[in-house]
Coordinates of C-alpha atoms in Angstrom, one line a residue:
M1 CA 12.5 20.5 -7.0
T2 CA 13.3 17.3 -5.3
V3 CA 12.7 13.6 -6.9
S4 CA 9.3 13.3 -4.5
D5 CA 8.0 16.3 -5.8
H6 CA 7.6 14.7 -9.4
A7 CA 5.9 11.4 -7.6
E8 CA 2.3 10.4 -8.8
V9 CA 2.1 7.8 -6.2
A10 CA 3.5 7.2 -2.5
V11 CA 4.3 3.6 -1.7
I12 CA 4.4 3.0 2.6
T13 CA 6.4 0.5 3.9
P14 CA 6.9 0.0 8.0
T15 CA 9.7 -2.3 8.8
R16 CA 12.1 -3.4 11.5
L17 CA 14.9 -4.8 9.1
R18 CA 14.7 -8.1 10.2
T19 CA 18.0 -9.7 8.7
D20 CA 15.1 -12.6 7.2
R21 CA 13.3 -9.8 5.5
I22 CA 16.1 -7.8 3.8
P23 CA 16.3 -9.8 0.8
Y24 CA 12.4 -9.5 0.4
L25 CA 12.4 -5.8 1.0
L26 CA 15.4 -5.7 -2.0
E27 CA 13.1 -7.4 -4.4
L28 CA 10.4 -4.6 -3.6
H29 CA 12.5 -2.0 -4.3
A30 CA 13.1 -3.9 -7.6
S31 CA 9.8 -4.0 -8.1
L32 CA 9.2 -0.5 -8.1
H33 CA 11.8 -0.2 -10.9
Q34 CA 9.3 -2.0 -12.9
Q35 CA 6.7 0.4 -11.8
D36 CA 5.4 2.5 -15.3
V37 CA 4.5 5.8 -12.6
E38 CA 6.4 8.2 -10.9
W39 CA 6.8 6.9 -7.4
Q40 CA 8.2 7.6 -4.4
W41 CA 8.9 5.1 -1.5
I42 CA 8.6 6.0 2.1
L43 CA 10.6 3.8 4.5
A44 CA 9.4 4.0 8.1
L45 CA 12.5 2.5 10.1
D46 CA 10.5 0.9 13.1
G47 CA 13.0 1.6 15.7
V48 CA 16.3 0.7 13.9
P49 CA 19.1 2.6 13.1
I50 CA 19.7 3.6 9.3
S51 CA 22.8 2.4 9.3
Q52 CA 21.1 -1.0 9.0
L53 CA 19.4 -0.3 5.6
P54 CA 21.1 -1.8 2.8
A55 CA 23.2 1.0 0.9
R56 CA 21.5 0.5 -2.4
L57 CA 18.6 1.9 -0.8
R58 CA 20.1 4.3 0.8
N59 CA 21.4 5.7 -2.4
D60 CA 18.1 5.9 -4.1
A61 CA 17.0 9.3 -4.4
R62 CA 13.3 8.2 -4.5
V63 CA 13.5 6.3 -1.3
Q64 CA 13.0 8.1 1.9
T65 CA 13.4 7.1 5.2
V66 CA 11.4 8.2 8.3
L67 CA 13.7 7.4 11.3
L68 CA 11.3 6.2 14.6
P69 CA 13.9 5.7 18.1
R70 CA 11.6 3.2 19.2
A71 CA 9.6 0.4 17.6
V72 CA 6.0 1.9 17.5
G73 CA 4.1 -0.7 15.5
A74 CA 3.5 -0.7 11.8
G75 CA 0.2 1.1 12.2
A76 CA 1.9 4.2 14.3
A77 CA 4.9 3.8 11.4
R78 CA 3.1 4.3 8.5
N79 CA 1.1 7.6 10.1
F80 CA 4.8 8.8 10.7
A81 CA 5.4 8.1 7.0
M82 CA 2.0 9.8 6.0
N83 CA 4.1 13.2 6.9
E84 CA 6.5 12.8 4.0
V85 CA 4.1 11.6 1.2
S86 CA 4.1 14.3 -1.4
A87 CA 2.2 12.3 -4.0
D88 CA -1.2 12.8 -4.2
W89 CA -2.0 9.0 -4.0
C90 CA -0.6 7.1 -1.8
T91 CA -0.5 2.9 -1.1
T92 CA 1.1 0.4 1.4
A93 CA 3.5 -2.5 0.9
D94 CA 4.7 -4.8 3.3
D95 CA 8.5 -5.4 3.7
D96 CA 8.2 -9.0 2.3
D97 CA 5.9 -7.5 -1.0
L98 CA 6.1 -7.3 -4.2
L99 CA 4.2 -5.1 -6.8
P100 CA 3.6 -6.9 -10.2
E101 CA 4.4 -5.2 -13.4
G102 CA 2.3 -1.9 -13.7
S103 CA 0.2 -2.9 -10.6
L104 CA 0.4 1.1 -9.2
S105 CA -0.7 2.4 -12.8
A106 CA -3.5 -0.1 -13.2
R107 CA -5.0 1.1 -10.5
L108 CA -4.2 5.0 -10.7
R109 CA -5.9 4.7 -14.0
H110 CA -8.9 3.4 -13.2
A111 CA -9.1 5.8 -10.3
R112 CA -8.2 8.8 -12.1
E113 CA -10.7 7.7 -15.6
H114 CA -13.8 7.6 -13.1
G115 CA -13.3 10.4 -10.9
L116 CA -12.8 7.8 -7.8
G117 CA -10.7 8.5 -4.4
W118 CA -10.3 5.1 -4.2
C119 CA -9.5 1.5 -5.8
A120 CA -7.8 -1.8 -4.9
G121 CA -6.8 -4.6 -6.6
W122 CA -6.5 -8.4 -6.4
S123 CA -3.4 -9.9 -4.0
A124 CA -1.8 -13.0 -4.5
D125 CA 0.8 -15.7 -2.6
L126 CA 4.2 -16.4 -3.9
H127 CA 5.2 -19.8 -3.2
E128 CA 8.8 -21.0 -2.9
D129 CA 8.5 -22.7 -6.1
G130 CA 7.7 -20.2 -8.0
A131 CA 3.7 -20.7 -8.2
V132 CA 1.6 -18.3 -7.3
S133 CA -2.3 -18.4 -5.8
T134 CA -4.1 -15.6 -6.3
W135 CA -6.7 -14.7 -3.5
R136 CA -9.9 -13.8 -4.3
C137 CA -11.4 -11.6 -2.2
P138 CA -15.0 -12.1 -1.4
T139 CA -16.3 -8.4 -2.8
P140 CA -16.5 -8.9 -7.0
P141 CA -14.7 -7.0 -9.4
G142 CA -16.3 -3.9 -10.6
F143 CA -17.9 -0.6 -9.0
H144 CA -19.6 -0.3 -5.6
E145 CA -21.2 2.6 -4.0
A146 CA -19.5 4.1 -0.9
G147 CA -20.3 1.6 2.2
D148 CA -21.4 -1.6 0.0
V149 CA -18.2 -3.4 0.3
W150 CA -19.0 -4.0 4.3
G151 CA -22.0 -5.9 2.8
Y152 CA -19.4 -8.8 2.2
W153 CA -17.9 -8.7 5.4
P154 CA -20.8 -10.9 7.4
N155 CA -18.9 -11.3 10.6
P156 CA -15.3 -10.7 12.2
E157 CA -14.5 -14.1 11.8
A158 CA -15.1 -14.4 7.9
T159 CA -12.0 -13.4 5.3
I160 CA -12.0 -9.9 5.1
P161 CA -13.6 -8.3 1.5
I162 CA -11.0 -6.5 0.6
G163 CA -6.8 -6.9 0.7
P164 CA -5.9 -4.1 2.6
T165 CA -2.3 -3.4 1.6
T166 CA -4.2 -3.8 -2.5
L167 CA -5.7 -0.5 -1.7
L168 CA -4.5 2.9 -3.5
A169 CA -6.4 6.4 -2.2
R170 CA -5.9 9.6 -2.5
T171 CA -3.8 10.9 0.1
D172 CA -5.9 13.9 1.5
L173 CA -8.9 11.2 1.8
I174 CA -6.5 8.9 4.0
R175 CA -5.4 12.0 6.2
A176 CA -8.8 12.9 6.4
S177 CA -10.1 9.0 7.7
G178 CA -7.1 9.5 10.3
G179 CA -4.5 7.3 8.6
Y180 CA -4.1 3.8 10.1
A181 CA -4.9 2.4 13.7
A182 CA -2.0 1.7 16.1
L183 CA -3.0 -1.6 16.4
P184 CA -0.7 -4.8 17.0
Q185 CA -2.7 -6.1 13.8
G186 CA -5.4 -5.4 11.3
E187 CA -4.2 -1.7 11.5
D188 CA -5.6 -1.5 7.6
Y189 CA -8.7 -2.0 8.4
C190 CA -9.6 1.2 10.3
A191 CA -9.4 3.1 7.4
Y192 CA -12.0 1.5 5.5
P193 CA -14.9 3.4 7.5
G194 CA -13.4 6.4 6.7
T195 CA -12.2 5.5 3.0
F196 CA -14.9 3.5 2.3
R197 CA -17.8 5.9 3.2
V198 CA -16.5 9.2 1.7
P199 CA -18.7 11.1 -0.7
R200 CA -17.7 9.3 -3.8
R201 CA -20.0 7.5 -6.3
S202 CA -18.1 4.5 -6.3
C203 CA -14.9 2.5 -6.5
R204 CA -13.2 0.0 -8.7
L205 CA -11.3 -3.2 -8.0
T206 CA -8.7 -4.1 -10.7
T207 CA -7.3 -7.4 -11.7
R208 CA -3.6 -7.9 -12.0

């Protein structure tokens, strides 16, 4: 039995291992070690060789790599990584993200306690001076019926109703909804129709 067989949550990160983003990737790795649930981290190497991956990540048994021979973009790379997910729950993180302590367990706990298929949380910007500014999404915290979240997105030019990378969902629902669209950007949004309209009674936004 491998380490990933015990994982409760899978975190998918597509990356091209750009030199300027490697320090962020290592910080994300460190933040995963601050989580209090069992996790697996799947790195989709988007057209770059594994030799460019820092040794610290190659030597961590909870880190899995998916090697893509050519760059395919974040959305397609995430879908290739989905093939390696063994955890029942899945979320994503970009290669310059950080996960606050307890971020995974807060969302997972709410989803399990209320029999939900997915839930989401707040996102925030960490500035160079250490200041944090939290983005308040248009969708208010609490429970929402399937499909209701769209009502907080009045038009394509408006601010999106939820931060896509905060979405934690059951792995089977992500696969059933078609995964991520192979778009140059906004690939997260295409998970919304399938995820928001699944026949579950509600969702929860959590604050961290």
